Amino acid sequence: MASSEEITRALIDALGPEKVLHELPDLMPYSRDWSPRPETIAYLPIAVVLPSSTEDVATVVRLANQMEFVVIPFGGGTGMGGGAVPLEENTVIIDMKSMNRVLEIDIPNRVIRVQAGITIEKINEALEPYGYWFPHDPESKPASTIGAAIACDNDSTFGIRYGKIVTHLLNVVVVTGDGRILRLGHRKAHCSSTGYKLHWLLIGSEGTLAIITEVTLAIYPKPRSRAVLMYVFPSIDKAVRAIEEAIRAGIPIESANIGDRYRLHFYTHAYRTKYGQEPSIPEWAKAIVGLSIAGDPKVVRFHARYLSHIFRRFGGRRVREQEIVESWWASKHTLAFEPFKQKWPDSQRREKFGAADLGIPVGRLEDAHRFFTECTQRHKLRIIGMNIYNEAPNRISPSISFAVYVNESDPSSVERFYAYVREMSELAVRLEGTMSTYIGDGDRLGGFNRIEHGDALDLMLAIKRVFDPHAVLNPGKKWRSRWIRENLTEQPKP
């Protein structure tokens, strides 16, 4: 195995000094992402590469095979599962944000082609003059790169209308673990029944199969107007049933979040703090629904009125304080993330947001919520709340954030958090759901995800070896956990 100095020199010789960072201050930001971890734990990479082309990425990967170092692609650093954080000391980071160009906008064929390091926000800025948009819209869009959004399979505010990113992904260019450059997918075709859907294998792969360098995406006409509404309900179940009835009636809901009473308290607390008065939220409210409807103005107004009629039948009451509605919508769509300036202004000055991100069958949501409150008490974690995103078009399709506070200055708090994540993940499988819906395995679920996947995990390991025969791409992620003592998943071997 080559030394750190030899690896750095080889990278500089191959790419030029302007594309290789290796001084300590430049490396430190790449030792963490947004996942909770003790302040004292950090692995620094040997170097950080700033590529400008697919060929640059391939050069690094080929060197990794020759010199026996490992490679992690890095996007915006907003991941919550440790997917981009080094696990090993012989790591080189490829910061994809330097590959941020729009390569083609093809309005007649409804596609945009971009480099993988461009942020989702910049994609939509490029489409704005044409009256089109890319509706995959995570809250982290100012920083989230499109390559990382694919690799992590994160959520979108508009999932209940447009689905997850698989709906929009037409084609990718990738560099495999042995340095091959491949185009996967069907170019500009929006559907195909030929071959295998290999480009879909990259969704949720977390940089373990190949490095995405170029992406072709479906785009859509931007709606002319939008109504943003908020209702409170006497229970989570009634909120779910109300949304289902609205969909059955033909109302094209564009986004829909369901929050529990803890989430409701965030908005009321912020309102009370800012305005010095109580919002008109009834005592019986146990769930809150924030949603949007989009289209032509007359159509939107009609649907909003009809939706209100349906929601009242399920005990829903509209939130009249527009400041509360706007604070919710700002956090989901319109406002760039600003540390310490969110709708709950004091929440993350001392403690960090952490979550178990579960997919729970619709009929078991109340059961999951009860377990959530019990589990947080067992692990002595303070609750932020449950928030249900919906990520499949035109149906309730829960992608749930069970969120708590974590104190990174207290190692026991981090340890208790990951024990909580494991318990909640195992609950999801018992309820016939899934352990993760928007964060991914990262370095947190890999040690026990065989509980969900069973022997199918062996097939996944075989696929990993086809794409990455020498295990140079983000090794360990998906297959082991940094946070548990026993790991139930065998490591992929060359």
PDB file of C-alpha atoms in Angstrom, residues 11 41 50 66 72 76 83 100 108 120 122 143 148 200 208 250 255 283 291 322 326 387 429 455 457 480 487:
ATOM      1  CA  LEU A  11      -2.833  12.716  -7.726  1.00  0.00           C
ATOM      2  CA  ILE A  41     -14.357  11.291  16.344  1.00  0.00           C
ATOM      3  CA  LEU A  50     -11.765  18.721  -7.330  1.00  0.00           C
ATOM      4  CA  GLN A  66      -3.146   0.711  -8.492  1.00  0.00           C
ATOM      5  CA  ILE A  72     -15.610   8.517  -1.508  1.00  0.00           C
ATOM      6  CA  GLY A  76     -23.224  18.902  -0.385  1.00  0.00           C
ATOM      7  CA  GLY A  83     -22.520   8.041   3.844  1.00  0.00           C
ATOM      8  CA  ASN A 100     -21.550  21.824 -11.642  1.00  0.00           C
ATOM      9  CA  PRO A 108     -39.101  19.948 -26.761  1.00  0.00           C
ATOM     10  CA  ILE A 120     -30.898  21.078  -7.216  1.00  0.00           C
ATOM     11  CA  LYS A 122     -29.161  25.692  -9.485  1.00  0.00           C
ATOM     12  CA  ALA A 143     -26.570  22.458  -0.951  1.00  0.00           C
ATOM     13  CA  ALA A 148     -25.889  12.852  -4.055  1.00  0.00           C
ATOM     14  CA  TRP A 200     -31.855   2.651 -11.218  1.00  0.00           C
ATOM     15  CA  THR A 208     -20.622   2.059  -3.295  1.00  0.00           C
ATOM     16  CA  GLY A 250     -59.679  13.903  -7.632  1.00  0.00           C
ATOM     17  CA  SER A 255     -47.375  18.160  -1.307  1.00  0.00           C
ATOM     18  CA  GLU A 283     -56.658  21.850  22.643  1.00  0.00           C
ATOM     19  CA  LEU A 291     -50.146  20.784   2.024  1.00  0.00           C
ATOM     20  CA  GLN A 322     -50.810  32.788   8.122  1.00  0.00           C
ATOM     21  CA  GLU A 326     -45.711  30.466   5.982  1.00  0.00           C
ATOM     22  CA  ASN A 387     -43.321  14.003  10.444  1.00  0.00           C
ATOM     23  CA  VAL A 429     -39.322  -4.489   9.807  1.00  0.00           C
ATOM     24  CA  ASP A 455     -30.372 -13.621   1.906  1.00  0.00           C
ATOM     25  CA  LEU A 457     -28.159  -9.071   0.865  1.00  0.00           C
ATOM     26  CA  ARG A 480     -21.142  -2.371   8.556  1.00  0.00           C
ATOM     27  CA  ASN A 487     -22.022  -6.524  12.715  1.00  0.00           C
TER      28      ASN A 487
END
